[in-house]
Short mmCIF file of C-alpha atoms and ligand atoms in Angstrom, two decimals:
data_model
loop_
_atom_site.label_atom_id
_atom_site.label_comp_id
_atom_site.label_asym_id
_atom_site.label_seq_id
_atom_site.Cartn_x
_atom_site.Cartn_y
_atom_site.Cartn_z
CA MET D 5 -0.78 -6.27 22.04
CA ARG D 6 -3.17 -5.04 19.37
CA TRP D 7 -5.85 -7.45 20.26
CA ILE D 8 -6.02 -6.08 23.73
CA HIS D 9 -6.48 -2.62 22.40
CA CYS D 10 -9.07 -3.85 20.07
CA LEU D 11 -10.95 -5.65 22.83
CA ALA D 12 -10.83 -2.58 25.07
CA VAL D 13 -12.34 -0.19 22.49
CA GLY D 14 -14.84 -2.89 21.65
CA THR D 15 -16.07 -2.96 25.20
CA LEU D 16 -16.52 0.82 25.22
CA SER D 17 -18.48 1.04 22.07
CA VAL D 18 -19.90 -2.23 21.20
CA ALA D 19 -22.09 -0.98 18.52
CA LEU D 20 -19.31 0.59 16.43
CA ALA D 21 -16.18 -1.48 17.15
CA ALA D 22 -15.19 -4.19 14.77
CA CYS D 23 -12.23 -6.51 15.19
CA THR D 24 -11.32 -8.05 11.75
CA THR D 25 -8.51 -10.17 10.78
CA SER D 26 -5.91 -9.23 8.20
CA PRO D 27 -4.71 -11.46 5.30
CA THR D 28 -1.81 -12.60 7.45
CA GLY D 29 -4.06 -13.49 10.42
CA ARG D 30 -3.38 -10.34 12.58
CA SER D 31 -6.20 -8.92 14.59
CA GLN D 32 -7.24 -5.41 13.55
CA LEU D 33 -9.41 -2.62 14.82
CA THR D 34 -11.54 -1.41 11.84
CA LEU D 35 -14.26 0.95 12.79
CA MET D 36 -14.78 2.77 9.46
CA SER D 37 -16.94 1.26 6.80
CA ASP D 38 -14.97 0.08 3.72
CA ASP D 39 -17.33 1.97 1.45
CA GLN D 40 -16.68 5.22 3.17
CA LEU D 41 -12.86 4.81 3.06
CA ASP D 42 -13.04 3.69 -0.67
CA GLN D 43 -14.94 6.92 -1.38
CA MET D 44 -12.36 8.99 0.45
CA GLY D 45 -9.58 7.21 -1.35
CA ALA D 46 -11.28 8.10 -4.63
CA GLN D 47 -11.64 11.60 -3.71
CA ALA D 48 -8.05 12.01 -2.50
CA PHE D 49 -6.67 10.35 -5.56
CA ALA D 50 -8.45 12.63 -7.85
CA GLN D 51 -7.33 15.70 -5.93
CA TYR D 52 -3.74 14.46 -5.93
CA GLN D 53 -3.82 14.10 -9.73
CA GLN D 54 -5.09 17.66 -9.95
CA ASP D 55 -2.34 19.01 -7.80
CA ARG D 56 0.50 17.00 -9.34
CA THR D 57 1.89 16.27 -12.70
CA THR D 58 1.06 12.66 -14.11
CA VAL D 59 3.17 11.07 -16.75
CA ASP D 60 1.75 9.17 -19.64
CA GLY D 61 3.50 6.89 -22.19
CA ALA D 62 5.87 4.08 -21.47
CA PRO D 63 6.23 4.55 -17.73
CA TYR D 64 2.48 4.54 -17.19
CA ARG D 65 1.90 1.54 -19.53
CA LEU D 66 4.46 -0.44 -17.55
CA ALA D 67 2.89 0.43 -14.23
CA GLN D 68 -0.52 -0.34 -15.58
CA CYS D 69 0.45 -3.63 -17.04
CA ILE D 70 2.12 -4.83 -13.79
CA THR D 71 -0.95 -3.71 -11.68
CA ARG D 72 -3.33 -5.61 -14.11
CA GLU D 73 -1.20 -8.73 -13.95
CA ILE D 74 -1.11 -8.67 -10.07
CA VAL D 75 -4.79 -7.90 -9.83
CA ALA D 76 -5.69 -10.66 -12.19
CA THR D 77 -4.40 -13.19 -9.50
CA LEU D 78 -6.80 -11.84 -6.71
CA PRO D 79 -10.03 -13.43 -5.77
CA ALA D 80 -13.02 -12.39 -8.02
CA GLU D 81 -14.50 -10.22 -5.23
CA LEU D 82 -11.27 -8.32 -4.76
CA GLN D 83 -10.82 -7.82 -8.61
CA GLN D 84 -13.92 -5.68 -8.29
CA GLU D 85 -12.19 -2.85 -6.49
CA ASN D 86 -11.53 0.17 -8.74
CA TRP D 87 -7.81 -0.74 -9.22
CA GLN D 88 -6.07 2.20 -10.73
CA VAL D 89 -2.31 3.34 -10.96
CA ARG D 90 -0.84 6.58 -12.01
CA VAL D 91 2.84 7.73 -12.44
CA PHE D 92 3.56 11.16 -10.83
CA GLU D 93 6.40 13.35 -11.85
CA ASP D 94 8.38 13.47 -8.64
CA ASP D 95 12.08 12.89 -8.04
CA SER D 96 11.57 11.18 -4.60
CA ALA D 97 11.81 7.39 -4.72
CA ASN D 98 8.27 6.72 -3.38
CA ALA D 99 5.01 5.16 -3.96
CA PHE D 100 1.72 5.11 -2.16
CA ALA D 101 -1.68 3.34 -1.97
CA LEU D 102 -5.20 4.53 -1.05
CA PRO D 103 -8.20 2.53 -0.03
CA GLY D 104 -10.42 1.64 -3.02
CA GLY D 105 -7.30 0.41 -4.94
CA TYR D 106 -5.56 3.61 -5.95
CA VAL D 107 -1.72 3.25 -6.49
CA GLY D 108 0.65 6.10 -7.24
CA VAL D 109 4.22 5.66 -8.26
CA ASN D 110 6.69 8.39 -8.66
CA THR D 111 9.12 8.86 -11.45
CA GLY D 112 12.08 8.84 -8.98
CA LEU D 113 11.16 5.37 -7.99
CA LEU D 114 11.04 4.21 -11.72
CA GLU D 115 14.63 5.59 -12.01
CA ILE D 116 16.06 3.03 -9.43
CA THR D 117 13.98 0.14 -10.54
CA GLU D 118 16.01 -2.05 -12.98
CA ASN D 119 13.30 -4.25 -14.35
CA GLN D 120 9.61 -5.11 -14.22
CA ASP D 121 10.07 -7.55 -11.33
CA GLN D 122 11.40 -4.83 -9.11
CA LEU D 123 8.61 -2.56 -9.95
CA ALA D 124 6.14 -5.45 -9.34
CA ALA D 125 7.60 -5.61 -5.89
CA VAL D 126 6.58 -1.98 -5.20
CA ILE D 127 3.19 -2.29 -6.71
CA GLY D 128 2.62 -5.65 -5.01
CA HIS D 129 3.51 -4.04 -1.61
CA GLU D 130 1.14 -1.12 -2.24
CA ILE D 131 -1.63 -3.36 -3.18
CA GLY D 132 -0.92 -5.25 -0.02
CA HIS D 133 -1.63 -2.12 2.01
CA VAL D 134 -4.97 -1.94 0.35
CA LEU D 135 -5.92 -5.58 0.82
CA ALA D 136 -4.96 -5.52 4.48
CA HIS D 137 -7.15 -2.38 5.14
CA HIS D 138 -4.23 -0.54 6.64
CA ALA D 139 -5.82 2.90 6.13
CA ASN D 140 -8.92 1.72 7.84
CA GLU D 141 -6.96 0.38 10.85
CA ARG D 142 -4.92 3.56 11.11
CA ALA D 143 -8.03 5.85 10.89
CA SER D 144 -9.76 3.63 13.39
CA THR D 145 -6.90 3.75 15.87
CA GLN D 146 -6.49 7.43 15.59
CA SER D 147 -10.07 8.00 15.97
CA ALA D 148 -10.35 5.80 19.02
CA THR D 149 -7.05 7.16 20.69
CA ASN D 150 -6.97 10.72 19.70
CA LEU D 151 -10.28 12.13 18.84
CA GLY D 152 -12.80 9.75 20.30
CA LEU D 153 -15.30 8.04 18.18
CA SER D 154 -17.09 11.38 17.31
CA VAL D 155 -14.80 11.70 14.29
CA LEU D 156 -16.48 8.82 12.63
CA SER D 157 -19.83 10.81 12.29
CA SER D 158 -18.02 13.78 10.54
CA ALA D 159 -15.69 11.58 8.48
CA ALA D 160 -18.12 11.01 5.54
CA GLY D 161 -18.25 14.66 4.54
CA LEU D 162 -14.42 15.19 4.55
CA GLU D 163 -15.24 18.52 6.34
CA GLY D 164 -13.91 20.22 9.39
CA ALA D 165 -11.14 18.87 11.67
CA GLY D 166 -12.71 15.43 11.78
CA GLY D 167 -12.37 15.14 7.95
CA GLU D 168 -8.83 16.50 8.01
CA GLN D 169 -7.81 14.01 10.59
CA VAL D 170 -9.32 11.12 8.55
CA MET D 171 -7.58 12.30 5.40
CA ALA D 172 -4.28 12.41 7.33
CA ALA D 173 -5.15 8.89 8.54
CA LEU D 174 -5.37 7.97 4.77
CA GLY D 175 -1.77 8.97 4.64
CA MET D 176 -2.45 12.11 2.35
CA GLY D 177 -1.99 14.88 5.01
CA ALA D 178 -4.31 17.82 5.13
CA GLN D 179 -2.67 19.57 2.18
CA TYR D 180 -1.84 16.36 0.26
CA GLY D 181 1.86 17.65 0.64
CA ILE D 182 3.12 14.78 2.53
CA LEU D 183 2.60 10.91 2.59
CA LEU D 184 2.46 9.84 6.10
CA PRO D 185 4.24 6.69 6.93
CA PHE D 186 2.45 3.44 7.94
CA SER D 187 3.50 1.69 11.06
CA ARG D 188 6.26 -0.87 11.03
CA SER D 189 3.80 -3.87 11.43
CA HIS D 190 1.88 -2.49 8.49
CA GLU D 191 5.07 -2.19 6.35
CA SER D 192 6.20 -5.76 7.19
CA GLU D 193 2.79 -7.09 6.51
CA ALA D 194 2.52 -5.23 3.25
CA ASP D 195 5.91 -6.73 2.33
CA THR D 196 4.65 -10.22 3.15
CA ILE D 197 1.49 -9.89 1.12
CA GLY D 198 3.23 -8.12 -1.75
CA LEU D 199 5.89 -10.94 -2.06
CA LYS D 200 3.07 -13.55 -2.47
CA LEU D 201 1.24 -11.34 -4.86
CA MET D 202 4.18 -10.74 -7.25
CA ALA D 203 5.13 -14.33 -7.13
CA ASP D 204 1.54 -15.41 -7.97
CA ALA D 205 1.58 -13.02 -10.91
CA GLY D 206 4.80 -14.50 -12.31
CA PHE D 207 7.17 -11.81 -11.14
CA ASP D 208 10.45 -13.04 -9.70
CA PRO D 209 10.14 -12.46 -5.80
CA ARG D 210 13.87 -12.21 -5.49
CA ALA D 211 13.92 -8.87 -7.16
CA SER D 212 12.17 -7.47 -4.06
CA VAL D 213 15.47 -7.78 -2.07
CA ALA D 214 17.41 -6.00 -4.95
CA LEU D 215 14.81 -3.17 -5.04
CA TRP D 216 15.19 -2.55 -1.24
CA GLN D 217 18.91 -2.36 -1.74
CA ASN D 218 18.44 0.21 -4.58
CA MET D 219 16.08 2.15 -2.23
CA ALA D 220 18.71 2.14 0.53
CA ASN D 221 21.41 3.39 -1.77
CA ALA D 222 19.18 6.06 -3.35
CA GLY D 223 18.45 8.06 -0.09
CA GLY D 224 18.12 11.76 -0.60
CA GLY D 225 14.96 13.80 -0.28
CA GLN D 226 12.30 12.79 2.10
CA PRO D 227 12.35 9.28 3.35
CA PRO D 228 10.56 6.87 1.00
CA GLU D 229 7.20 5.76 2.36
CA TRP D 230 8.41 2.15 3.10
CA MET D 231 11.61 3.08 4.66
CA SER D 232 10.63 5.96 6.91
CA THR D 233 9.41 3.68 9.70
CA HIS D 234 12.19 1.16 9.41
CA PRO D 235 15.24 2.03 11.51
CA SER D 236 16.94 -1.11 10.18
CA HIS D 237 16.98 -1.78 6.62
CA GLY D 238 18.63 -5.26 7.38
CA ASN D 239 15.33 -6.23 9.24
CA ARG D 240 13.29 -5.58 6.15
CA ILE D 241 15.61 -7.67 3.93
CA SER D 242 15.65 -10.52 6.38
CA GLY D 243 11.77 -10.23 6.65
CA LEU D 244 11.67 -10.71 2.91
CA GLU D 245 14.14 -13.46 2.85
CA SER D 246 12.20 -15.53 5.52
CA GLY D 247 9.30 -15.51 3.05
CA MET D 248 11.29 -16.28 -0.08
CA ASP D 249 11.10 -20.07 -0.08
CA GLU D 250 7.41 -20.07 -0.10
CA ALA D 251 7.38 -17.11 -2.62
CA LEU D 252 9.73 -18.91 -5.06
CA GLN D 253 7.49 -22.01 -4.80
CA ARG D 254 4.42 -19.85 -5.84
CA TYR D 255 6.47 -18.19 -8.48
CA ARG D 256 7.42 -21.51 -10.07
CA GLN D 257 3.95 -22.82 -9.89
CA ALA D 258 2.29 -19.61 -11.06
CA GLY D 259 2.29 -20.68 -14.72
CA ARG D 260 2.42 -17.01 -15.65
CA ALA D 261 5.31 -15.06 -17.31
CA PRO D 262 4.13 -11.47 -17.70
CA ASN D 263 6.03 -9.15 -20.25
CA CYS D 264 5.35 -5.60 -19.18
CA GLY D 265 8.38 -4.15 -20.67
CA GLN D 266 11.41 -2.34 -18.97
CA PRO D 267 11.49 0.77 -16.76
ZN1 ZN V 12 4.31 0.52 2.56
#
């Protein structure tokens, strides 16, 4: 159905509309410029670090090592994004990603990850959101449906209602207090991309299933970013399992065996 929507908006505003294709071959409406979104991602990430407590030491080094290993498998032009990861002091088992390559992992998530491969599943998933331009798609869809395309002209300055709307579209919320969920199709796609990424980097893709089971058992607090839009946890597991044969093949052919330490 997405391509119909994409086509309709394109007809209304030929000059602005752009239909792009995601890494899994899905048609997307992406109206914003990537440079603009990357800039907003950088700004939101800086603000988030000011507002929250970051954690240094072993947890940070672990997350950084895994991120580096995964990014190293990307095509050269994608490695040039400003990939950064930070660990935030927060009990909720959650993680997030912002356009431009900024990834946040909560300490609550580290508590339920049992090994580097499980954390690689999380970070691969978040990098998947970035690579698939999900924030652009979400902002574009919201702009086109709720606000009209005028929001695009005010988005650059992050000022006024338009700016707030776009910040919300990035998933940060107006007050950075809440991380808004992606849609189910975005979550599934990030799972698919993340599974390939972790396998290519030499992390055991089977750890993704164990991680989601840990997540389901953890519960409590606000729903984790990647579960809030998934009514059925089983669907997620079966989605991962359907991609597992290919992922295992990639894992065995990766020729990489990262040693980033233990959570
Ligand atoms: Zn997600």
